């Protein structure tokens, strides 16, 4: 096995020293400069943006959401589907306006999209508004890269291919005060044939349990009530570590931290979700009975061509086992419609599987061709319009099942964590059940960050509505 690469603590110390230097320079006129961080894509990217903000705060920057006020703009991109890339390119192009209005504004583009060589080249040649480009492997040295752009007054591109490393000690500035992301591992080794992630985020590497537990303890001490453990496939956790530890062990260790908080995780690959995992989820009182188990397709032939490592029978056995341990399990999934060559019959297999499993929520996507992936060279004879018909049928099924599942909550009393304000009068608070379902409530804003028992009085496809009973 490839040795786990770690960024030396001295290197991170050096980044902190650079932050202090940058701070001195950018605040020399007595004004606090402002930064804007714009995030696309998954929760891992949200977590990465919290590190970018951590560094920016250390460099003396305040924050804004207005690009006309920002001295530094960082766009953290996603490469999973073409749609996200198009949005990024459109929005980055439009930054010409703010840069003209605010000379000296620096535009940085980072994340998965620019780790693809063809995209870094495109930005280099067609988007002169961009000053700094860096991939996910360079995030730990963002201060050094920004400093270079600021002092050398030239564009910097840092997107060399890499298998990736683990960097501990990057400062984090979290968005919320109630829910927190906690990355437990990075990268992916699964190489599903449609997916670009393994090419841009590198090989699987786990953080040490002690580093994760230290961060979890800090979160609990800071008052966070909901911790989501993040990894592309959390079931691979620990495989690259010298000590014998797996994801279920990690859940049990986080569960042992004293305090009133919940544990969730994303994402679990069906090929290696274990009985031990379900057992542990059921046994750990802080672990939510919520499982995101992406099936991608209900057709065995398509699953094989996707290189998913399971067939529909194995998937259904996993679901049955998980529900045996947790009868109240809230189950969600991802599905790709229109994988190259997917026939009507194969799509119908997906519909049938979904009807059988009855997911609480489904995240559905039309297949998007990704440069350099094996699926990109598979024959793809069906038109976008034909795929759209299937997509609409699947969405309709997903919505009808969600509606039915939500209606079944009516009259029940459930425990929720109140996580924010909605800005609306009638239901001014938002909250989540243990299973992660959204519940709108009416109540005092001071309740944000507390648990409450709620009687569900109404429901829709997307949400539940309730009254606090305690
Ligand atoms: N096209 C469409 N959807 C994709 N996903 C990943 N790659 C692609 C692609 N090329 C979906 C999968 C995955 C989710 C995060 O995004 O369903 O689980
Ligand atoms: Fe992509 Fe598959 Fe890895 Fe998920 S498990 S990130 S879909 S390659």
Short mmCIF file of C-alpha atoms and ligand atoms in Angstrom, two decimals:
data_model
loop_
_atom_site.label_atom_id
_atom_site.label_comp_id
_atom_site.label_asym_id
_atom_site.label_seq_id
_atom_site.Cartn_x
_atom_site.Cartn_y
_atom_site.Cartn_z
CA UNK A 1 0.00 0.00 0.00
CA UNK A 2 1.13 3.54 -0.75
CA UNK A 3 2.44 5.33 2.30
CA UNK A 4 0.13 7.96 3.79
CA UNK A 5 1.55 11.41 3.00
CA UNK A 6 1.43 14.05 5.72
CA UNK A 7 2.23 17.75 5.40
CA UNK A 8 4.93 18.48 8.00
CA UNK A 9 3.83 20.64 10.96
CA UNK A 10 6.71 23.05 10.20
CA UNK A 11 5.17 23.66 6.78
CA UNK A 12 1.86 24.64 8.37
CA UNK A 13 3.71 26.80 10.87
CA UNK A 14 5.30 28.56 7.89
CA UNK A 15 1.85 29.25 6.43
CA UNK A 16 0.83 30.86 9.73
CA UNK A 17 3.92 33.05 9.64
CA UNK A 18 3.01 34.09 6.10
CA UNK A 19 -0.51 34.92 7.34
CA UNK A 20 0.98 37.29 9.91
CA UNK A 21 3.07 38.97 7.20
CA UNK A 22 0.08 39.34 4.89
CA UNK A 23 -1.99 40.75 7.74
CA UNK A 24 0.64 43.39 8.46
CA UNK A 25 0.73 44.40 4.81
CA UNK A 26 -3.01 44.42 4.00
CA UNK A 27 -4.01 46.25 7.20
CA UNK A 28 -1.12 48.78 7.04
CA UNK A 29 -3.51 51.61 6.15
CA UNK A 30 -5.61 50.92 9.25
CA UNK A 31 -8.54 49.55 7.21
CA UNK A 32 -9.84 46.02 7.47
CA UNK A 33 -9.81 44.43 3.99
CA UNK A 34 -12.71 42.19 2.98
CA UNK A 35 -12.85 38.73 1.38
CA UNK A 36 -15.65 36.79 -0.24
CA UNK A 37 -15.67 32.98 -0.48
CA UNK A 38 -18.15 31.46 -2.91
CA UNK A 39 -18.69 27.69 -2.66
CA UNK A 40 -20.05 25.21 -5.22
CA UNK A 41 -20.71 21.49 -4.83
CA UNK A 42 -20.59 19.05 -1.96
CA UNK A 43 -20.16 19.25 1.83
CA UNK A 44 -16.45 18.50 1.48
CA UNK A 45 -16.19 21.76 -0.44
CA UNK A 46 -18.17 23.56 2.27
CA UNK A 47 -15.66 22.20 4.78
CA UNK A 48 -12.73 23.32 2.58
CA UNK A 49 -14.22 26.81 2.33
CA UNK A 50 -14.29 26.99 6.13
CA UNK A 51 -10.52 26.42 6.02
CA UNK A 52 -10.09 29.12 3.35
CA UNK A 53 -12.02 31.49 5.62
CA UNK A 54 -9.88 30.39 8.57
CA UNK A 55 -6.74 31.36 6.70
CA UNK A 56 -8.29 34.61 5.40
CA UNK A 57 -9.30 35.62 8.95
CA UNK A 58 -5.74 34.91 10.07
CA UNK A 59 -4.52 37.17 7.26
CA UNK A 60 -6.63 40.00 8.65
CA UNK A 61 -9.61 39.81 6.30
CA UNK A 62 -13.22 40.41 7.26
CA UNK A 63 -15.99 38.87 5.18
CA UNK A 64 -18.62 40.06 2.72
CA UNK A 65 -21.06 38.50 0.26
CA UNK A 66 -20.87 41.50 -2.06
CA UNK A 67 -18.27 41.13 -4.80
CA UNK A 68 -18.12 44.92 -5.20
CA UNK A 69 -16.90 45.23 -1.59
CA UNK A 70 -14.37 42.39 -1.70
CA UNK A 71 -10.61 42.83 -1.96
CA UNK A 72 -10.12 39.08 -2.37
CA UNK A 73 -12.63 36.74 -4.00
CA UNK A 74 -12.20 32.98 -3.73
CA UNK A 75 -14.41 30.73 -5.85
CA UNK A 76 -14.27 27.14 -4.59
CA UNK A 77 -15.42 25.00 -7.50
CA UNK A 78 -16.95 21.59 -8.21
CA UNK A 79 -16.26 19.26 -11.14
CA UNK A 80 -18.84 16.54 -10.59
CA UNK A 81 -21.23 17.72 -13.32
CA UNK A 82 -20.95 20.08 -16.28
CA UNK A 83 -23.78 22.26 -14.99
CA UNK A 84 -21.75 23.35 -11.92
CA UNK A 85 -18.73 24.10 -14.12
CA UNK A 86 -20.80 26.26 -16.46
CA UNK A 87 -22.17 28.24 -13.52
CA UNK A 88 -18.66 28.80 -12.17
CA UNK A 89 -17.32 29.98 -15.53
CA UNK A 90 -20.28 32.32 -16.02
CA UNK A 91 -19.93 33.82 -12.55
CA UNK A 92 -16.14 34.12 -12.74
CA UNK A 93 -16.42 35.87 -16.11
CA UNK A 94 -18.89 38.34 -14.58
CA UNK A 95 -16.30 39.33 -11.95
CA UNK A 96 -14.82 41.59 -14.65
CA UNK A 97 -17.35 44.17 -13.48
CA UNK A 98 -16.36 44.17 -9.81
CA UNK A 99 -12.67 44.10 -10.70
CA UNK A 100 -13.08 47.16 -12.93
CA UNK A 101 -14.96 48.97 -10.19
CA UNK A 102 -12.40 47.95 -7.58
CA UNK A 103 -8.88 47.98 -9.00
CA UNK A 104 -6.55 45.72 -7.04
CA UNK A 105 -9.27 43.16 -6.39
CA UNK A 106 -7.78 39.64 -6.53
CA UNK A 107 -9.78 36.75 -7.98
CA UNK A 108 -8.84 33.21 -6.91
CA UNK A 109 -10.39 30.04 -8.31
CA UNK A 110 -9.73 26.79 -6.44
CA UNK A 111 -11.20 23.33 -5.92
CA UNK A 112 -11.99 20.31 -8.05
CA UNK A 113 -12.80 22.03 -11.35
CA UNK A 114 -9.36 23.60 -11.74
CA UNK A 115 -7.54 20.41 -10.76
CA UNK A 116 -8.49 19.25 -14.28
CA UNK A 117 -5.73 20.39 -16.63
CA UNK A 118 -8.10 21.42 -19.42
CA UNK A 119 -9.99 23.71 -17.04
CA UNK A 120 -6.83 25.30 -15.60
CA UNK A 121 -5.74 25.95 -19.21
CA UNK A 122 -9.10 27.41 -20.11
CA UNK A 123 -8.90 29.86 -17.22
CA UNK A 124 -5.31 30.73 -18.05
CA UNK A 125 -6.17 31.60 -21.65
CA UNK A 126 -9.75 32.85 -21.56
CA UNK A 127 -10.28 34.34 -18.08
CA UNK A 128 -7.63 37.03 -17.52
CA UNK A 129 -9.74 38.30 -14.59
CA UNK A 130 -8.41 35.35 -12.55
CA UNK A 131 -5.17 35.97 -10.61
CA UNK A 132 -4.72 32.73 -8.69
CA UNK A 133 -5.71 29.16 -9.51
CA UNK A 134 -5.05 26.25 -7.11
CA UNK A 135 -6.34 22.69 -6.79
CA UNK A 136 -7.55 20.85 -3.65
CA UNK A 137 -4.03 19.54 -2.98
CA UNK A 138 -2.68 23.08 -2.54
CA UNK A 139 -5.31 24.38 -0.14
CA UNK A 140 -3.01 24.02 2.88
CA UNK A 141 -0.62 26.56 1.31
CA UNK A 142 -3.20 29.14 0.24
CA UNK A 143 -1.48 31.92 2.30
CA UNK A 144 1.81 31.35 0.49
CA UNK A 145 0.08 31.41 -2.93
CA UNK A 146 -1.95 34.54 -2.16
CA UNK A 147 1.14 36.27 -0.78
CA UNK A 148 3.00 35.44 -3.99
CA UNK A 149 0.25 36.97 -6.16
CA UNK A 150 0.12 40.08 -3.97
CA UNK A 151 3.85 40.71 -3.81
CA UNK A 152 5.01 39.54 -7.26
CA UNK A 153 2.04 41.08 -9.09
CA UNK A 154 1.66 38.17 -11.46
CA UNK A 155 -0.77 35.32 -12.00
CA UNK A 156 -0.09 32.06 -10.13
CA UNK A 157 -1.26 28.58 -11.20
CA UNK A 158 -0.79 25.69 -8.72
CA UNK A 159 -2.57 22.60 -10.01
CA UNK A 160 0.12 19.94 -10.36
CA UNK A 161 -1.26 16.37 -10.29
CA UNK A 162 -0.98 14.74 -6.86
CA UNK A 163 -2.21 11.74 -4.93
CA UNK A 164 -2.80 14.09 -2.00
CA UNK A 165 -1.70 14.35 1.61
CA UNK A 166 -3.20 15.02 5.03
CA UNK A 167 -2.62 18.49 6.52
CA UNK A 168 -3.47 18.96 10.22
CA UNK A 169 -3.70 22.35 11.87
CA UNK A 170 -5.26 24.54 9.16
CA UNK A 171 -7.38 27.17 10.96
CA UNK A 172 -11.13 26.74 10.45
CA UNK A 173 -13.77 29.45 10.51
CA UNK A 174 -17.13 27.70 10.61
CA UNK A 175 -20.28 29.17 9.11
CA UNK A 176 -22.76 28.06 11.76
CA UNK A 177 -22.83 27.63 15.51
CA UNK A 178 -25.10 24.58 15.69
CA UNK A 179 -24.06 22.14 12.96
CA UNK A 180 -20.49 21.36 11.96
CA UNK A 181 -18.76 19.42 9.19
CA UNK A 182 -15.85 17.26 10.30
CA UNK A 183 -13.71 15.71 7.55
CA UNK A 184 -12.41 12.31 8.57
CA UNK A 185 -10.72 11.38 5.29
CA UNK A 186 -9.97 12.75 1.87
CA UNK A 187 -9.92 11.40 -1.68
CA UNK A 188 -11.48 8.35 -3.28
CA UNK A 189 -10.12 5.06 -4.64
CA UNK A 190 -13.32 3.69 -6.12
CA UNK A 191 -13.10 4.98 -9.66
CA UNK A 192 -16.78 4.68 -10.53
CA UNK A 193 -16.58 5.02 -14.31
CA UNK A 194 -18.69 8.22 -14.52
CA UNK A 195 -16.97 10.09 -11.70
CA UNK A 196 -14.16 12.65 -11.81
CA UNK A 197 -13.60 12.79 -8.03
CA UNK A 198 -10.78 10.21 -7.80
CA UNK A 199 -8.84 12.14 -10.47
CA UNK A 200 -9.13 15.52 -8.79
CA UNK A 201 -9.14 14.66 -5.08
CA UNK A 202 -6.47 11.98 -5.12
CA UNK A 203 -6.15 8.73 -3.21
CA UNK A 204 -7.99 7.83 -0.03
CA UNK A 205 -6.24 9.02 3.10
CA UNK A 206 -7.60 9.02 6.63
CA UNK A 207 -7.00 11.46 9.42
CA UNK A 208 -5.71 9.91 12.62
CA UNK A 209 -8.47 9.07 15.16
CA UNK A 210 -6.80 11.31 17.78
CA UNK A 211 -6.89 14.31 15.42
CA UNK A 212 -10.57 13.71 14.60
CA UNK A 213 -11.48 13.20 18.26
CA UNK A 214 -9.63 16.35 19.29
CA UNK A 215 -11.60 18.36 16.74
CA UNK A 216 -14.88 16.70 17.77
CA UNK A 217 -14.21 17.52 21.44
CA UNK A 218 -13.49 21.13 20.52
CA UNK A 219 -16.76 21.29 18.58
CA UNK A 220 -18.75 19.92 21.50
CA UNK A 221 -17.01 22.30 23.92
CA UNK A 222 -17.85 25.20 21.56
CA UNK A 223 -21.52 24.23 21.76
CA UNK A 224 -22.03 22.47 18.42
CA UNK A 225 -24.93 20.02 18.61
CA UNK A 226 -24.75 18.23 15.28
CA UNK A 227 -21.52 16.84 13.82
CA UNK A 228 -21.42 15.37 10.32
CA UNK A 229 -18.41 13.13 9.67
CA UNK A 230 -17.37 13.61 6.05
CA UNK A 231 -15.62 11.40 3.51
CA UNK A 232 -16.23 10.35 -0.12
CA UNK A 233 -16.66 6.84 1.24
CA UNK A 234 -16.52 6.71 5.02
CA UNK A 235 -16.51 2.90 4.90
CA UNK A 236 -12.90 3.06 3.72
CA UNK A 237 -11.92 4.99 6.85
CA UNK A 238 -8.77 3.66 8.51
CA UNK A 239 -7.69 1.30 5.75
CA UNK A 240 -4.53 3.34 5.22
CA UNK A 241 -3.73 3.78 8.93
CA UNK A 242 -1.15 1.70 10.80
CA UNK A 243 -3.54 1.01 13.67
CA UNK A 244 -6.49 -1.34 13.22
CA UNK A 245 -9.43 1.05 13.26
CA UNK A 246 -12.49 1.23 11.02
CA UNK A 247 -15.38 3.66 10.58
CA UNK A 248 -17.66 1.90 13.06
CA UNK A 249 -14.89 2.12 15.71
CA UNK A 250 -14.58 5.82 14.97
CA UNK A 251 -18.32 6.41 15.45
CA UNK A 252 -18.15 4.62 18.80
CA UNK A 253 -15.20 6.80 19.87
CA UNK A 254 -16.97 10.04 18.91
CA UNK A 255 -20.11 8.74 20.64
CA UNK A 256 -18.08 8.37 23.86
CA UNK A 257 -17.34 12.10 23.99
CA UNK A 258 -19.51 13.45 26.83
CA UNK A 259 -22.16 16.00 25.84
CA UNK A 260 -25.57 16.45 24.26
CA UNK A 261 -24.92 16.26 20.51
CA UNK A 262 -25.71 14.18 17.44
CA UNK A 263 -23.47 12.35 15.00
CA UNK A 264 -24.20 11.91 11.28
CA UNK A 265 -22.01 10.95 8.35
CA UNK A 266 -21.74 11.07 4.56
CA UNK A 267 -21.23 9.15 2.29
CA UNK A 268 -21.42 5.42 2.74
CA UNK A 269 -20.69 3.21 -0.31
CA UNK A 270 -23.00 0.17 -0.56
CA UNK A 271 -20.17 -2.14 -1.63
CA UNK A 272 -18.60 -2.07 1.83
CA UNK A 273 -21.21 -0.82 4.30
CA UNK A 274 -20.85 -3.48 7.00
CA UNK A 275 -23.16 -5.14 9.49
CA UNK A 276 -20.79 -3.81 12.17
CA UNK A 277 -21.56 -0.28 10.94
CA UNK A 278 -25.34 -0.77 11.27
CA UNK A 279 -24.90 -2.45 14.67
CA UNK A 280 -22.76 0.45 15.87
CA UNK A 281 -25.21 3.05 14.56
CA UNK A 282 -28.01 1.31 16.44
CA UNK A 283 -25.97 0.96 19.65
CA UNK A 284 -24.55 4.51 19.81
CA UNK A 285 -27.20 6.79 21.30
CA UNK A 286 -25.75 9.92 19.69
CA UNK A 287 -25.60 8.45 16.18
CA UNK A 288 -28.55 9.44 14.03
CA UNK A 289 -30.47 6.72 12.30
CA UNK A 290 -29.85 8.34 8.96
CA UNK A 291 -28.06 6.69 6.08
CA UNK A 292 -27.18 8.17 2.70
CA UNK A 293 -26.56 5.04 0.62
CA UNK A 294 -26.23 6.03 -3.06
CA UNK A 295 -27.49 3.24 -5.31
CA UNK A 296 -26.89 5.15 -8.60
CA UNK A 297 -28.91 2.59 -10.63
CA UNK A 298 -31.24 -0.37 -10.12
CA UNK A 299 -29.90 -2.23 -13.18
CA UNK A 300 -27.21 -4.85 -12.59
CA UNK A 301 -25.74 -4.31 -16.06
CA UNK A 302 -25.47 -0.55 -15.52
CA UNK A 303 -24.04 -1.03 -12.01
CA UNK A 304 -21.38 -3.27 -13.53
CA UNK A 305 -20.53 -0.70 -16.19
CA UNK A 306 -20.41 1.96 -13.48
CA UNK A 307 -17.85 -0.20 -11.59
CA UNK A 308 -19.91 0.07 -8.42
CA UNK A 309 -18.89 -3.28 -6.95
CA UNK A 310 -22.41 -4.48 -6.00
CA UNK A 311 -25.57 -5.65 -7.72
CA UNK A 312 -29.16 -4.74 -6.87
CA UNK A 313 -29.60 -7.90 -4.76
CA UNK A 314 -26.61 -7.02 -2.58
CA UNK A 315 -27.87 -3.47 -2.26
CA UNK A 316 -31.32 -4.62 -1.16
CA UNK A 317 -29.74 -6.97 1.39
CA UNK A 318 -27.81 -4.01 2.83
CA UNK A 319 -31.00 -1.97 3.12
CA UNK A 320 -32.87 -4.84 4.80
CA UNK A 321 -30.01 -5.36 7.27
CA UNK A 322 -29.76 -1.66 8.11
CA UNK A 323 -33.53 -1.51 8.69
CA UNK A 324 -33.39 -4.63 10.81
CA UNK A 325 -30.99 -2.86 13.19
CA UNK A 326 -32.76 0.50 12.88
CA UNK A 327 -36.49 0.17 12.07
CA UNK A 328 -36.78 3.97 12.18
CA UNK A 329 -33.92 4.47 9.69
CA UNK A 330 -34.19 7.47 7.37
CA UNK A 331 -32.69 6.37 4.07
CA UNK A 332 -31.61 8.61 1.18
CA UNK A 333 -29.83 7.95 -2.10
CA UNK A 334 -28.21 9.38 -5.24
CA UNK A 335 -29.29 8.18 -8.69
CA UNK A 336 -27.84 8.88 -12.12
CA UNK A 337 -30.29 8.80 -15.03
CA UNK A 338 -29.07 8.30 -18.60
CA UNK A 339 -25.71 6.64 -17.96
CA UNK A 340 -24.23 5.88 -21.44
CA UNK A 341 -26.38 3.26 -23.17
CA UNK A 342 -29.01 3.01 -20.38
CA UNK A 343 -32.10 1.45 -21.98
CA UNK A 344 -35.76 1.87 -21.11
CA UNK A 345 -35.73 -1.55 -19.43
CA UNK A 346 -32.63 -0.68 -17.39
CA UNK A 347 -34.19 2.59 -16.30
CA UNK A 348 -37.35 0.70 -15.30
CA UNK A 349 -35.16 -1.47 -13.05
CA UNK A 350 -34.20 1.74 -11.24
CA UNK A 351 -37.83 2.77 -10.86
CA UNK A 352 -38.68 -0.67 -9.49
CA UNK A 353 -35.83 -0.61 -7.00
CA UNK A 354 -36.90 2.83 -5.76
CA UNK A 355 -40.50 1.70 -5.36
CA UNK A 356 -39.26 -1.27 -3.37
CA UNK A 357 -36.85 0.64 -1.11
CA UNK A 358 -39.06 3.72 -0.67
CA UNK A 359 -36.42 6.33 0.09
CA UNK A 360 -37.19 9.27 2.37
CA UNK A 361 -35.44 11.48 -0.18
CA UNK A 362 -33.63 10.91 -3.48
CA UNK A 363 -31.00 13.11 -5.14
CA UNK A 364 -31.36 12.55 -8.87
CA UNK A 365 -28.95 13.61 -11.62
CA UNK A 366 -28.79 13.33 -15.38
CA UNK A 367 -25.50 11.75 -16.41
CA UNK A 368 -22.85 14.34 -17.24
CA UNK A 369 -19.85 13.35 -19.36
CA UNK A 370 -16.56 14.00 -17.51
CA UNK A 371 -13.25 14.36 -19.35
CA UNK A 372 -10.85 11.49 -18.72
CA UNK A 373 -13.33 9.08 -17.11
CA UNK A 374 -13.97 5.63 -18.65
CA UNK A 375 -17.69 6.34 -19.17
CA UNK A 376 -16.82 9.33 -21.36
CA UNK A 377 -15.76 6.93 -24.12
CA UNK A 378 -18.73 4.54 -23.80
CA UNK A 379 -21.33 4.73 -26.60
CA UNK A 380 -24.12 7.08 -25.53
CA UNK A 381 -26.87 6.82 -28.16
CA UNK A 382 -29.78 8.33 -26.23
CA UNK A 383 -30.64 12.01 -26.55
CA UNK A 384 -30.83 14.55 -23.77
CA UNK A 385 -34.62 14.76 -24.36
CA UNK A 386 -35.04 10.99 -23.90
CA UNK A 387 -33.03 11.14 -20.68
CA UNK A 388 -35.11 14.09 -19.48
CA UNK A 389 -38.31 12.00 -19.82
CA UNK A 390 -36.78 9.34 -17.55
CA UNK A 391 -35.47 11.97 -15.15
CA UNK A 392 -38.92 13.53 -14.84
CA UNK A 393 -40.53 10.13 -14.20
CA UNK A 394 -37.99 9.35 -11.47
CA UNK A 395 -38.42 12.77 -9.86
CA UNK A 396 -42.19 12.32 -9.83
CA UNK A 397 -41.80 8.95 -8.11
CA UNK A 398 -39.29 10.36 -5.59
CA UNK A 399 -41.63 13.23 -4.76
CA UNK A 400 -44.67 11.03 -4.32
CA UNK A 401 -42.77 8.73 -1.94
CA UNK A 402 -41.38 11.67 0.05
CA UNK A 403 -44.88 13.13 0.31
CA UNK A 404 -46.25 9.85 1.62
CA UNK A 405 -43.38 9.35 4.06
CA UNK A 406 -43.76 12.88 5.37
CA UNK A 407 -47.53 12.50 5.78
CA UNK A 408 -46.89 9.50 8.05
CA UNK A 409 -45.19 11.85 10.57
CA UNK A 410 -48.40 13.83 11.12
CA UNK A 411 -49.67 13.41 14.66
CA UNK A 412 -46.32 12.03 15.87
CA UNK A 413 -44.09 13.76 18.40
CA UNK A 414 -40.43 13.83 17.34
CA UNK A 415 -37.25 15.24 18.82
CA UNK A 416 -35.63 17.96 16.71
CA UNK A 417 -32.59 20.19 16.85
CA UNK A 418 -33.55 23.80 16.15
CA UNK A 419 -30.85 25.01 13.79
CA UNK A 420 -31.82 28.42 12.45
CA UNK A 421 -34.30 31.12 11.58
CA UNK A 422 -36.25 31.07 8.32
CA UNK A 423 -36.95 34.79 8.05
CA UNK A 424 -40.67 34.04 7.66
CA UNK A 425 -43.45 35.00 10.07
CA UNK A 426 -45.61 31.94 10.32
CA UNK A 427 -42.89 29.32 10.75
CA UNK A 428 -39.89 31.36 11.87
CA UNK A 429 -37.61 28.51 12.96
CA UNK A 430 -36.11 25.59 11.08
CA UNK A 431 -35.09 22.33 12.68
CA UNK A 432 -34.08 18.77 11.81
CA UNK A 433 -35.29 15.45 13.11
CA UNK A 434 -32.84 12.79 14.18
CA UNK A 435 -33.19 11.35 10.67
CA UNK A 436 -32.39 14.72 9.11
CA UNK A 437 -35.92 15.67 7.95
CA UNK A 438 -36.62 19.41 7.82
CA UNK A 439 -39.24 20.66 10.31
CA UNK A 440 -40.57 24.23 10.31
CA UNK A 441 -41.68 25.61 13.67
CA UNK A 442 -42.87 28.71 15.42
CA UNK A 443 -40.95 29.78 18.51
CA UNK A 444 -38.56 32.16 20.18
CA UNK A 445 -35.30 32.72 18.22
CA UNK A 446 -33.37 32.06 21.45
CA UNK A 447 -34.28 28.39 20.96
CA UNK A 448 -31.79 28.07 18.07
CA UNK A 449 -29.17 25.52 19.11
CA UNK A 450 -31.47 23.59 21.45
CA UNK A 451 -33.30 20.28 21.18
CA UNK A 452 -37.09 20.23 21.43
CA UNK A 453 -39.98 17.78 21.27
CA UNK A 454 -42.28 18.72 18.45
CA UNK A 455 -45.72 17.51 17.43
CA UNK A 456 -45.96 17.28 13.64
CA UNK A 457 -49.14 18.98 12.48
CA UNK A 458 -48.71 19.22 8.70
CA UNK A 459 -46.38 18.07 5.92
CA UNK A 460 -45.39 18.52 2.29
CA UNK A 461 -43.01 16.84 -0.17
CA UNK A 462 -40.08 18.85 1.12
CA UNK A 463 -40.77 19.51 4.80
CA UNK A 464 -42.70 18.86 7.99
CA UNK A 465 -44.46 21.49 10.10
CA UNK A 466 -44.88 21.26 13.85
CA UNK A 467 -45.50 22.74 17.27
CA UNK A 468 -43.11 22.63 20.20
CA UNK A 469 -44.67 20.59 22.99
CA UNK A 470 -42.13 20.96 25.84
N1 LIG B 1 -22.92 12.72 -13.88
C1 LIG B 1 -24.03 12.82 -13.11
N2 LIG B 1 -24.01 12.62 -11.79
C2 LIG B 1 -22.82 12.32 -11.20
N3 LIG B 1 -22.51 12.07 -9.92
C3 LIG B 1 -21.18 11.83 -9.86
N4 LIG B 1 -20.62 11.92 -11.09
C4 LIG B 1 -21.63 12.22 -11.94
C5 LIG B 1 -21.71 12.43 -13.34
N5 LIG B 1 -20.64 12.33 -14.11
C6 LIG B 1 -23.49 12.03 -8.85
C7 LIG B 1 -23.51 10.66 -8.18
C8 LIG B 1 -22.86 10.94 -6.86
C9 LIG B 1 -23.28 12.36 -6.62
C10 LIG B 1 -22.46 13.08 -5.60
O1 LIG B 1 -23.15 12.97 -7.86
O2 LIG B 1 -24.86 10.27 -8.01
O3 LIG B 1 -23.29 10.06 -5.84
FE1 LIG B 2 -17.15 9.26 -7.25
FE2 LIG B 2 -17.68 6.66 -6.81
FE3 LIG B 2 -15.74 7.90 -5.38
FE4 LIG B 2 -18.32 8.54 -4.94
S1 LIG B 2 -17.36 6.50 -4.59
S2 LIG B 2 -16.59 9.98 -5.18
S3 LIG B 2 -19.22 8.33 -6.99
S4 LIG B 2 -15.74 7.49 -7.60
#
